[in-house]
Protein backbone atom coordinates (compact mmCIF):
# COMPACT_ATOMS: atom_id res chain seq x y z
CA UNK A 1 92.03 93.91 102.74
CA UNK A 2 90.87 93.23 99.12
CA UNK A 3 87.72 91.44 99.17
CA UNK A 4 87.05 91.47 95.49
CA UNK A 5 89.90 91.42 93.21
CA UNK A 6 88.22 91.91 89.85
CA UNK A 7 85.30 91.20 88.04
CA UNK A 8 84.58 88.99 84.78
CA UNK A 9 82.20 90.37 82.91
CA UNK A 10 79.41 88.65 80.77
CA UNK A 11 80.67 90.19 77.55
CA UNK A 12 83.13 92.50 76.29
CA UNK A 13 82.75 95.22 73.00
CA UNK A 14 80.17 92.62 72.24
CA UNK A 15 82.18 89.20 72.57
CA UNK A 16 80.11 87.24 74.91
CA UNK A 17 82.96 85.83 77.77
CA UNK A 18 80.96 83.77 79.85
CA UNK A 19 78.33 81.18 79.30
CA UNK A 20 78.86 79.86 75.71
CA UNK A 21 82.02 82.48 75.28
CA UNK A 22 85.34 82.83 75.27
CA UNK A 23 86.16 81.44 78.42
CA UNK A 24 84.36 77.97 77.90
CA UNK A 25 86.17 77.91 74.75
CA UNK A 26 89.54 78.33 76.21
CA UNK A 27 88.80 76.03 79.29
CA UNK A 28 87.44 73.10 76.62
CA UNK A 29 90.53 73.56 74.29
CA UNK A 30 93.19 73.61 77.25
CA UNK A 31 91.76 70.72 78.86
CA UNK A 32 91.78 69.03 75.80
CA UNK A 33 95.20 69.69 75.50
CA UNK A 34 96.36 68.52 78.62
CA UNK A 35 94.40 65.26 78.32
CA UNK A 36 95.88 65.03 74.38
CA UNK A 37 99.31 65.39 76.07
CA UNK A 38 98.76 63.05 78.94
CA UNK A 39 97.08 60.17 76.36
CA UNK A 40 100.52 60.29 74.24
CA UNK A 41 103.04 60.37 77.15
CA UNK A 42 101.13 57.80 79.35
CA UNK A 43 98.32 57.01 77.55
CA UNK A 44 94.70 56.53 78.52
CA UNK A 45 94.89 55.15 82.07
CA UNK A 46 93.11 56.33 85.33
CA UNK A 47 94.96 59.43 85.63
CA UNK A 48 93.58 60.78 81.65
CA UNK A 49 89.63 59.81 83.00
CA UNK A 50 90.56 62.28 86.35
CA UNK A 51 90.91 65.09 83.99
CA UNK A 52 87.62 64.91 82.79
CA UNK A 53 86.05 65.95 86.49
CA UNK A 54 87.21 68.97 86.98
CA UNK A 55 86.81 69.55 82.80
CA UNK A 56 83.16 69.03 83.27
CA UNK A 57 82.37 71.21 86.29
CA UNK A 58 83.96 73.71 85.60
CA UNK A 59 82.68 74.12 82.18
CA UNK A 60 79.07 73.72 83.80
CA UNK A 61 80.41 76.71 85.76
CA UNK A 62 80.99 78.70 83.05
CA UNK A 63 77.99 77.98 80.97
CA UNK A 64 75.34 79.01 83.59
CA UNK A 65 77.32 81.76 84.95
CA UNK A 66 75.50 84.61 83.46
CA UNK A 67 72.08 83.09 84.74
CA UNK A 68 73.28 83.80 88.82
CA UNK A 69 75.70 86.37 88.00
CA UNK A 70 74.08 88.65 85.36
CA UNK A 71 76.55 91.58 86.54
CA UNK A 72 79.76 89.39 86.34
CA UNK A 73 81.45 87.15 88.06
CA UNK A 74 83.61 88.62 90.79
CA UNK A 75 86.45 87.03 91.49
CA UNK A 76 87.05 87.11 95.43
CA UNK A 77 90.42 87.15 97.20
CA UNK A 78 89.24 84.82 99.56
CA UNK A 79 88.24 82.34 96.84
CA UNK A 80 91.27 82.82 94.97
CA UNK A 81 93.71 81.79 98.24
CA UNK A 82 91.28 78.95 98.50
CA UNK A 83 91.74 77.44 94.94
CA UNK A 84 95.64 78.47 95.69
CA UNK A 85 95.55 76.27 99.16
CA UNK A 86 93.60 73.58 97.12
CA UNK A 87 96.38 73.43 94.78
CA UNK A 88 99.22 73.34 96.52
CA UNK A 89 98.03 70.79 98.76
CA UNK A 90 97.56 68.58 96.44
CA UNK A 91 100.41 68.57 94.60
CA UNK A 92 102.30 67.61 97.90
CA UNK A 93 100.03 65.01 98.27
CA UNK A 94 100.59 63.59 94.54
CA UNK A 95 104.76 64.33 95.18
CA UNK A 96 104.60 62.29 98.31
CA UNK A 97 101.87 59.58 97.15
CA UNK A 98 103.82 58.79 94.29
CA UNK A 99 106.82 57.63 96.48
CA UNK A 100 104.37 54.86 98.03
CA UNK A 101 102.91 53.45 94.95
CA UNK A 102 99.36 55.28 95.40
CA UNK A 103 98.43 56.61 92.08
CA UNK A 104 98.16 60.36 91.29
CA UNK A 105 94.21 59.61 89.97
CA UNK A 106 93.67 58.24 93.41
CA UNK A 107 94.57 61.17 95.07
CA UNK A 108 92.72 63.58 92.81
CA UNK A 109 89.54 61.27 93.74
CA UNK A 110 90.13 61.61 97.53
CA UNK A 111 90.98 65.06 97.39
CA UNK A 112 87.18 65.51 95.49
CA UNK A 113 85.47 64.37 98.27
CA UNK A 114 87.63 65.60 100.77
CA UNK A 115 86.62 69.33 99.21
CA UNK A 116 82.95 68.63 99.10
CA UNK A 117 82.80 67.10 102.91
CA UNK A 118 85.27 69.77 103.73
CA UNK A 119 83.66 72.92 102.74
CA UNK A 120 79.97 71.51 103.53
CA UNK A 121 81.50 70.75 107.43
CA UNK A 122 83.03 74.16 107.26
CA UNK A 123 80.22 76.28 106.01
CA UNK A 124 77.74 74.11 108.16
CA UNK A 125 79.96 75.08 111.14
CA UNK A 126 79.69 78.40 110.30
CA UNK A 127 76.14 78.60 110.00
CA UNK A 128 75.13 76.65 113.03
CA UNK A 129 77.57 79.06 114.81
CA UNK A 130 76.25 82.79 113.72
CA UNK A 131 72.30 81.29 112.82
CA UNK A 132 70.97 84.01 114.89
CA UNK A 133 73.29 86.82 113.89
CA UNK A 134 73.34 86.30 110.49
CA UNK A 135 70.98 84.13 108.90
CA UNK A 136 67.72 83.84 111.47
CA UNK A 137 64.53 85.94 109.99
CA UNK A 138 65.47 85.95 106.50
CA UNK A 139 63.44 84.57 103.73
CA UNK A 140 64.45 80.54 102.99
CA UNK A 141 65.47 81.52 99.24
CA UNK A 142 68.17 84.47 100.65
CA UNK A 143 69.18 81.87 103.54
CA UNK A 144 70.00 79.26 101.08
CA UNK A 145 71.80 81.93 98.66
CA UNK A 146 73.93 83.11 101.43
CA UNK A 147 75.20 79.61 102.96
CA UNK A 148 76.05 78.62 99.42
CA UNK A 149 78.25 81.77 99.46
CA UNK A 150 81.21 80.20 101.10
CA UNK A 151 84.05 81.88 98.58
CA UNK A 152 83.15 85.35 100.40
CA UNK A 153 84.44 84.00 103.64
CA UNK A 154 82.44 81.88 106.46
CA UNK A 155 84.45 78.61 106.78
CA UNK A 156 85.33 77.33 110.03
CA UNK A 157 88.33 75.15 109.76
CA UNK A 158 87.17 72.89 112.53
CA UNK A 159 84.00 72.02 110.57
CA UNK A 160 86.32 71.18 107.59
CA UNK A 161 88.26 68.64 110.00
CA UNK A 162 84.81 66.85 110.94
CA UNK A 163 83.03 67.00 107.29
CA UNK A 164 86.68 65.94 105.55
CA UNK A 165 87.63 63.28 108.36
CA UNK A 166 84.24 61.43 107.58
CA UNK A 167 84.64 61.33 103.88
CA UNK A 168 88.84 60.40 104.49
CA UNK A 169 87.66 57.35 106.35
CA UNK A 170 84.50 56.48 103.87
CA UNK A 171 87.15 56.43 101.08
CA UNK A 172 90.00 54.65 102.84
CA UNK A 173 87.53 51.73 103.15
CA UNK A 174 86.30 51.65 100.09
CA UNK A 175 89.94 51.77 97.97
CA UNK A 176 91.07 49.59 100.94
CA UNK A 177 93.64 51.77 101.68
CA UNK A 178 95.77 52.15 104.87
CA UNK A 179 94.27 54.57 106.83
CA UNK A 180 96.40 56.07 109.30
CA UNK A 181 99.18 55.67 106.63
CA UNK A 182 97.37 58.18 104.33
CA UNK A 183 96.39 60.48 106.99
CA UNK A 184 100.52 60.63 107.65
CA UNK A 185 100.27 61.86 103.64
CA UNK A 186 97.72 64.21 103.90
CA UNK A 187 98.15 66.18 107.52
CA UNK A 188 101.14 68.43 106.58
CA UNK A 189 99.65 69.00 102.71
CA UNK A 190 96.26 70.38 104.78
CA UNK A 191 98.40 72.70 106.90
CA UNK A 192 100.32 73.92 103.98
CA UNK A 193 96.69 74.38 102.62
CA UNK A 194 95.56 76.00 105.58
CA UNK A 195 98.59 78.61 106.12
CA UNK A 196 97.64 80.07 102.15
CA UNK A 197 93.86 79.98 103.59
CA UNK A 198 94.39 81.93 106.28
CA UNK A 199 96.03 84.83 103.69
CA UNK A 200 92.66 84.79 101.97
CA UNK A 201 91.04 85.21 105.30
CA UNK A 202 93.41 88.49 105.86
CA UNK A 203 91.96 89.87 102.48
CA UNK A 204 88.41 88.94 103.24
CA UNK A 205 88.98 90.95 106.94
CA UNK A 206 87.24 87.79 108.56
CA UNK A 207 88.99 85.89 111.64
CA UNK A 208 90.46 89.51 113.09
CA UNK A 209 91.94 90.46 116.16
CA UNK A 210 91.20 92.72 118.83
CA UNK A 211 93.05 95.92 119.75
CA UNK A 212 96.72 96.09 119.08
CA UNK A 213 99.49 98.96 119.24
CA UNK A 214 102.16 97.08 118.32
CA UNK A 215 104.14 97.93 115.23
CA UNK A 216 103.09 95.40 113.05
CA UNK A 217 99.21 95.95 113.99
CA UNK A 218 96.99 96.39 110.74
CA UNK A 219 93.74 98.41 110.19
CA UNK A 220 90.55 97.52 108.02
CA UNK A 221 88.39 100.00 105.83
CA UNK A 222 84.99 100.93 106.43
CA UNK A 223 82.08 98.33 105.63
CA UNK A 224 84.74 95.60 106.81
CA UNK A 225 84.11 92.85 109.22
CA UNK A 226 86.64 94.49 111.90
CA UNK A 227 85.21 97.98 111.27
CA UNK A 228 81.66 97.42 112.10
CA UNK A 229 82.59 95.20 114.64
CA UNK A 230 84.25 98.36 116.86
CA UNK A 231 81.27 100.39 115.36
CA UNK A 232 78.99 98.21 116.98
CA UNK A 233 80.55 97.69 120.05
CA UNK A 234 81.12 101.47 120.65
CA UNK A 235 84.57 101.20 119.93
CA UNK A 236 85.12 103.81 117.60
CA UNK A 237 83.30 106.14 119.95
CA UNK A 238 85.52 104.99 122.90
CA UNK A 239 83.33 103.19 124.54
CA UNK A 240 82.99 99.32 125.15
CA UNK A 241 79.39 97.54 124.90
CA UNK A 242 78.43 94.23 124.95
CA UNK A 243 75.16 92.23 125.11
CA UNK A 244 74.33 90.58 128.23
CA UNK A 245 70.81 91.39 129.92
CA UNK A 246 70.52 94.20 127.48
CA UNK A 247 73.51 96.56 126.21
CA UNK A 248 75.35 96.87 128.63
CA UNK A 249 78.21 99.64 129.02
CA UNK A 250 81.58 98.44 130.45
CA UNK A 251 83.44 101.25 132.34
CA UNK A 252 86.06 100.84 134.62
CA UNK A 253 85.37 97.16 135.46
CA UNK A 254 81.90 97.52 135.83
CA UNK A 255 78.57 96.89 133.58
CA UNK A 256 76.02 99.74 133.40
CA UNK A 257 73.22 98.70 131.77
CA UNK A 258 72.16 101.36 128.61
CA UNK A 259 68.45 102.03 128.03
CA UNK A 260 68.74 104.11 125.24
CA UNK A 261 71.35 105.80 122.44
CA UNK A 262 70.56 108.96 120.69
CA UNK A 263 66.90 108.61 122.21
CA UNK A 264 66.42 105.14 120.53
CA UNK A 265 65.73 102.48 122.77
CA UNK A 266 68.49 99.42 122.35
CA UNK A 267 67.96 96.23 123.96
CA UNK A 268 70.40 94.27 121.41
CA UNK A 269 73.63 94.97 119.84
CA UNK A 270 71.43 94.80 116.59
CA UNK A 271 69.66 97.63 117.75
CA UNK A 272 73.06 99.60 118.42
CA UNK A 273 74.33 98.62 115.16
CA UNK A 274 71.10 100.21 113.73
CA UNK A 275 71.96 103.53 115.62
CA UNK A 276 75.51 103.61 115.88
CA UNK A 277 75.79 103.26 112.00
CA UNK A 278 73.66 106.11 111.11
CA UNK A 279 75.18 108.17 113.66
CA UNK A 280 78.68 107.11 111.64
CA UNK A 281 76.86 107.99 108.66
CA UNK A 282 75.82 111.40 109.83
CA UNK A 283 79.31 112.14 111.67
CA UNK A 284 76.66 112.76 114.77
CA UNK A 285 78.11 112.50 118.66
CA UNK A 286 76.34 109.83 120.54
CA UNK A 287 74.56 109.95 124.04
CA UNK A 288 73.87 107.33 125.72
CA UNK A 289 71.47 107.06 128.14
CA UNK A 290 71.93 104.63 130.95
CA UNK A 291 69.06 102.57 132.82
CA UNK A 292 70.21 104.41 136.50
CA UNK A 293 69.72 108.23 134.23
CA UNK A 294 73.20 108.87 133.97
CA UNK A 295 74.31 110.24 130.74
CA UNK A 296 77.33 109.79 128.88
CA UNK A 297 78.37 111.92 126.02
CA UNK A 298 80.88 110.88 123.43
CA UNK A 299 82.19 112.59 120.38
CA UNK A 300 81.20 111.31 116.79
CA UNK A 301 83.28 108.90 115.04
CA UNK A 302 85.26 109.95 112.32
CA UNK A 303 88.03 107.02 111.50
CA UNK A 304 87.88 106.33 107.71
CA UNK A 305 89.53 102.85 109.33
CA UNK A 306 89.13 100.38 111.97
CA UNK A 307 91.20 101.00 114.99
CA UNK A 308 94.50 98.89 114.83
CA UNK A 309 94.60 95.33 115.62
CA UNK A 310 96.20 91.95 115.67
CA UNK A 311 96.78 90.64 112.39
CA UNK A 312 95.44 87.42 113.58
CA UNK A 313 95.07 85.94 109.93
CA UNK A 314 99.08 86.14 109.36
CA UNK A 315 99.66 84.76 112.94
CA UNK A 316 97.54 81.94 111.75
CA UNK A 317 99.36 81.28 108.83
CA UNK A 318 102.95 81.78 110.08
CA UNK A 319 101.46 79.01 112.89
CA UNK A 320 100.12 76.44 109.97
CA UNK A 321 102.98 77.28 107.75
CA UNK A 322 105.47 76.37 110.26
CA UNK A 323 103.16 72.76 111.41
CA UNK A 324 103.11 71.86 107.66
CA UNK A 325 106.76 72.22 107.40
CA UNK A 326 107.38 69.78 110.84
CA UNK A 327 104.95 67.39 109.64
CA UNK A 328 106.51 67.34 106.18
CA UNK A 329 109.97 67.03 107.46
CA UNK A 330 109.18 64.21 110.24
CA UNK A 331 107.08 62.19 107.73
CA UNK A 332 110.19 59.45 107.16
CA UNK A 333 111.40 59.60 110.63
CA UNK A 334 108.31 58.28 111.65
CA UNK A 335 107.83 54.84 112.93
CA UNK A 336 104.49 53.86 113.32
CA UNK A 337 101.49 54.84 110.58
CA UNK A 338 99.65 57.56 111.98
CA UNK A 339 102.51 59.47 113.95
CA UNK A 340 102.27 62.52 111.41
CA UNK A 341 98.41 62.88 112.12
CA UNK A 342 98.39 62.82 115.93
CA UNK A 343 101.03 65.14 115.62
CA UNK A 344 98.85 67.40 113.73
CA UNK A 345 96.28 67.17 116.15
CA UNK A 346 98.46 67.74 119.14
CA UNK A 347 100.02 71.17 117.78
CA UNK A 348 97.07 72.39 116.09
CA UNK A 349 94.51 72.57 118.92
CA UNK A 350 96.98 74.06 121.11
CA UNK A 351 98.16 76.87 118.63
CA UNK A 352 94.31 77.68 117.85
CA UNK A 353 93.35 77.87 121.48
CA UNK A 354 96.27 80.43 121.85
CA UNK A 355 95.28 82.68 118.94
CA UNK A 356 91.67 82.62 119.70
CA UNK A 357 92.44 84.04 122.96
CA UNK A 358 93.58 87.57 120.96
CA UNK A 359 90.52 87.32 118.51
CA UNK A 360 87.60 89.12 118.53
CA UNK A 361 85.27 87.36 116.13
CA UNK A 362 83.93 84.29 117.83
CA UNK A 363 81.89 85.11 121.34
CA UNK A 364 82.05 82.79 124.38
CA UNK A 365 79.64 80.21 124.90
CA UNK A 366 78.57 77.91 127.11
CA UNK A 367 78.95 80.04 130.01
CA UNK A 368 83.08 78.66 129.88
CA UNK A 369 84.00 82.34 128.62
CA UNK A 370 86.23 80.34 125.94
CA UNK A 371 84.46 80.61 122.20
CA UNK A 372 83.69 77.56 120.03
CA UNK A 373 86.83 76.83 118.55
CA UNK A 374 88.57 76.89 122.32
CA UNK A 375 86.49 74.42 123.45
CA UNK A 376 86.68 72.23 120.55
CA UNK A 377 90.56 72.75 120.84
CA UNK A 378 90.19 71.12 124.43
CA UNK A 379 88.30 68.21 122.94
CA UNK A 380 90.87 67.38 119.65
CA UNK A 381 93.54 67.75 122.57
CA UNK A 382 92.18 65.02 124.84
CA UNK A 383 91.41 62.95 122.00
CA UNK A 384 95.15 63.21 120.62
CA UNK A 385 96.56 62.63 124.19
CA UNK A 386 94.17 59.41 124.02
CA UNK A 387 95.68 58.75 120.74
CA UNK A 388 99.12 58.64 121.72
CA UNK A 389 98.15 56.84 124.61
CA UNK A 390 97.10 54.09 122.35
CA UNK A 391 99.06 54.00 119.44
CA UNK A 392 102.52 54.12 121.39
CA UNK A 393 101.23 50.93 123.10
CA UNK A 394 101.57 49.29 119.30
CA UNK A 395 104.98 47.78 117.76
CA UNK A 396 106.67 49.92 115.71
CA UNK A 397 105.73 49.56 111.75
CA UNK A 398 104.55 51.03 108.63
CA UNK A 399 101.73 49.51 105.95
CA UNK A 400 103.09 52.39 103.96
CA UNK A 401 106.81 51.55 102.37
CA UNK A 402 108.16 53.88 100.24
CA UNK A 403 111.52 54.67 97.90
CA UNK A 404 114.33 56.53 99.59
CA UNK A 405 113.89 60.48 99.31
CA UNK A 406 116.95 63.29 100.30
CA UNK A 407 116.42 63.67 103.69
CA UNK A 408 117.71 66.57 106.56
CA UNK A 409 120.93 66.37 106.33
CA UNK A 410 121.84 63.78 103.71
CA UNK A 411 121.55 60.83 105.75
CA UNK A 412 119.17 58.24 105.02
CA UNK A 413 116.16 57.77 107.77
CA UNK A 414 116.31 54.88 109.79
CA UNK A 415 113.41 52.37 109.04
CA UNK A 416 113.23 53.95 105.40
CA UNK A 417 113.13 51.23 102.53
CA UNK A 418 116.33 50.47 100.34
């Protein structure tokens, strides 16, 4: 886990770094050189003007940074990996789109709207899911600030898909581009970005798995989400506490309601968090008084790291990376526009459902015994099956035509334009 990589100071040795400082000057000079080179090589075209968007946005961020981060700007591991993921996915999309006569500036514009809508959807999904646990009861100003801090984690993939799909359909209609053909281009790029983004989850400590005794199990430091989850649920004391009609102690398959911990009444896991955090801070043993009068005593929790857990973030990285490779390789062999995107929506729900089975960061909902992502996975899989039933009834054909590219095995794929 490496939540914060480093921090950019507002100034160093009396020289301003942020605001109207060194970084802003370098940013403007760098983009000026890039745009000048592009103008010399290709002229002032649509791609040239596409550079102005990140130039202006980045300049505004650097200029106003000291107002929002007077102690300096922390560079988060999650945010860096998110940036790398977007860059890799964008490069892949531009490369493949060129072969279909789609200008890079169109892909850049599409990427901007997908990013905005995807981040908004991913964050909204997370906030709705964890509203009661993380945001309810806070002052409005604090809530808004917390909601906007998406570079520190708290993005749900299905939320980004929902938000991104809306922006994608809107963009395709506005620019009169083939919806399914462009979806086939974007699908492997999205999965490649997801593979990189999940490394950010590992650095951030989110999206963690359950207990694991395998050689590749990982542990996380104190204050990390996995450590705090195990502390709140009593696992660091060798018990398992859950919230269901009060706080219940799960022992030998039976649930027993807890009346108090160390003399403090507990009715929710928020109560246990406060009591057990204090016990950990002072290395105190815990005494669980049950509703039936029995008392369970456990020694103090003294671990400096969490119990070993599944590195589900890395499982997800491998899963998304292999899926991206498969989609990218199958693209030249597709017979109809839409096949690659539908393959993604078929594979991902299955693997996500299985991964969720060993994750412990999402509770079951709606009395299904399944997490919200597992429920959504089932819905997406059903829709994908219906999509295949419709697509396979349509005659083979593509609206996107491509120049030949070196395929697997060196053979020209059937159906590719000569």
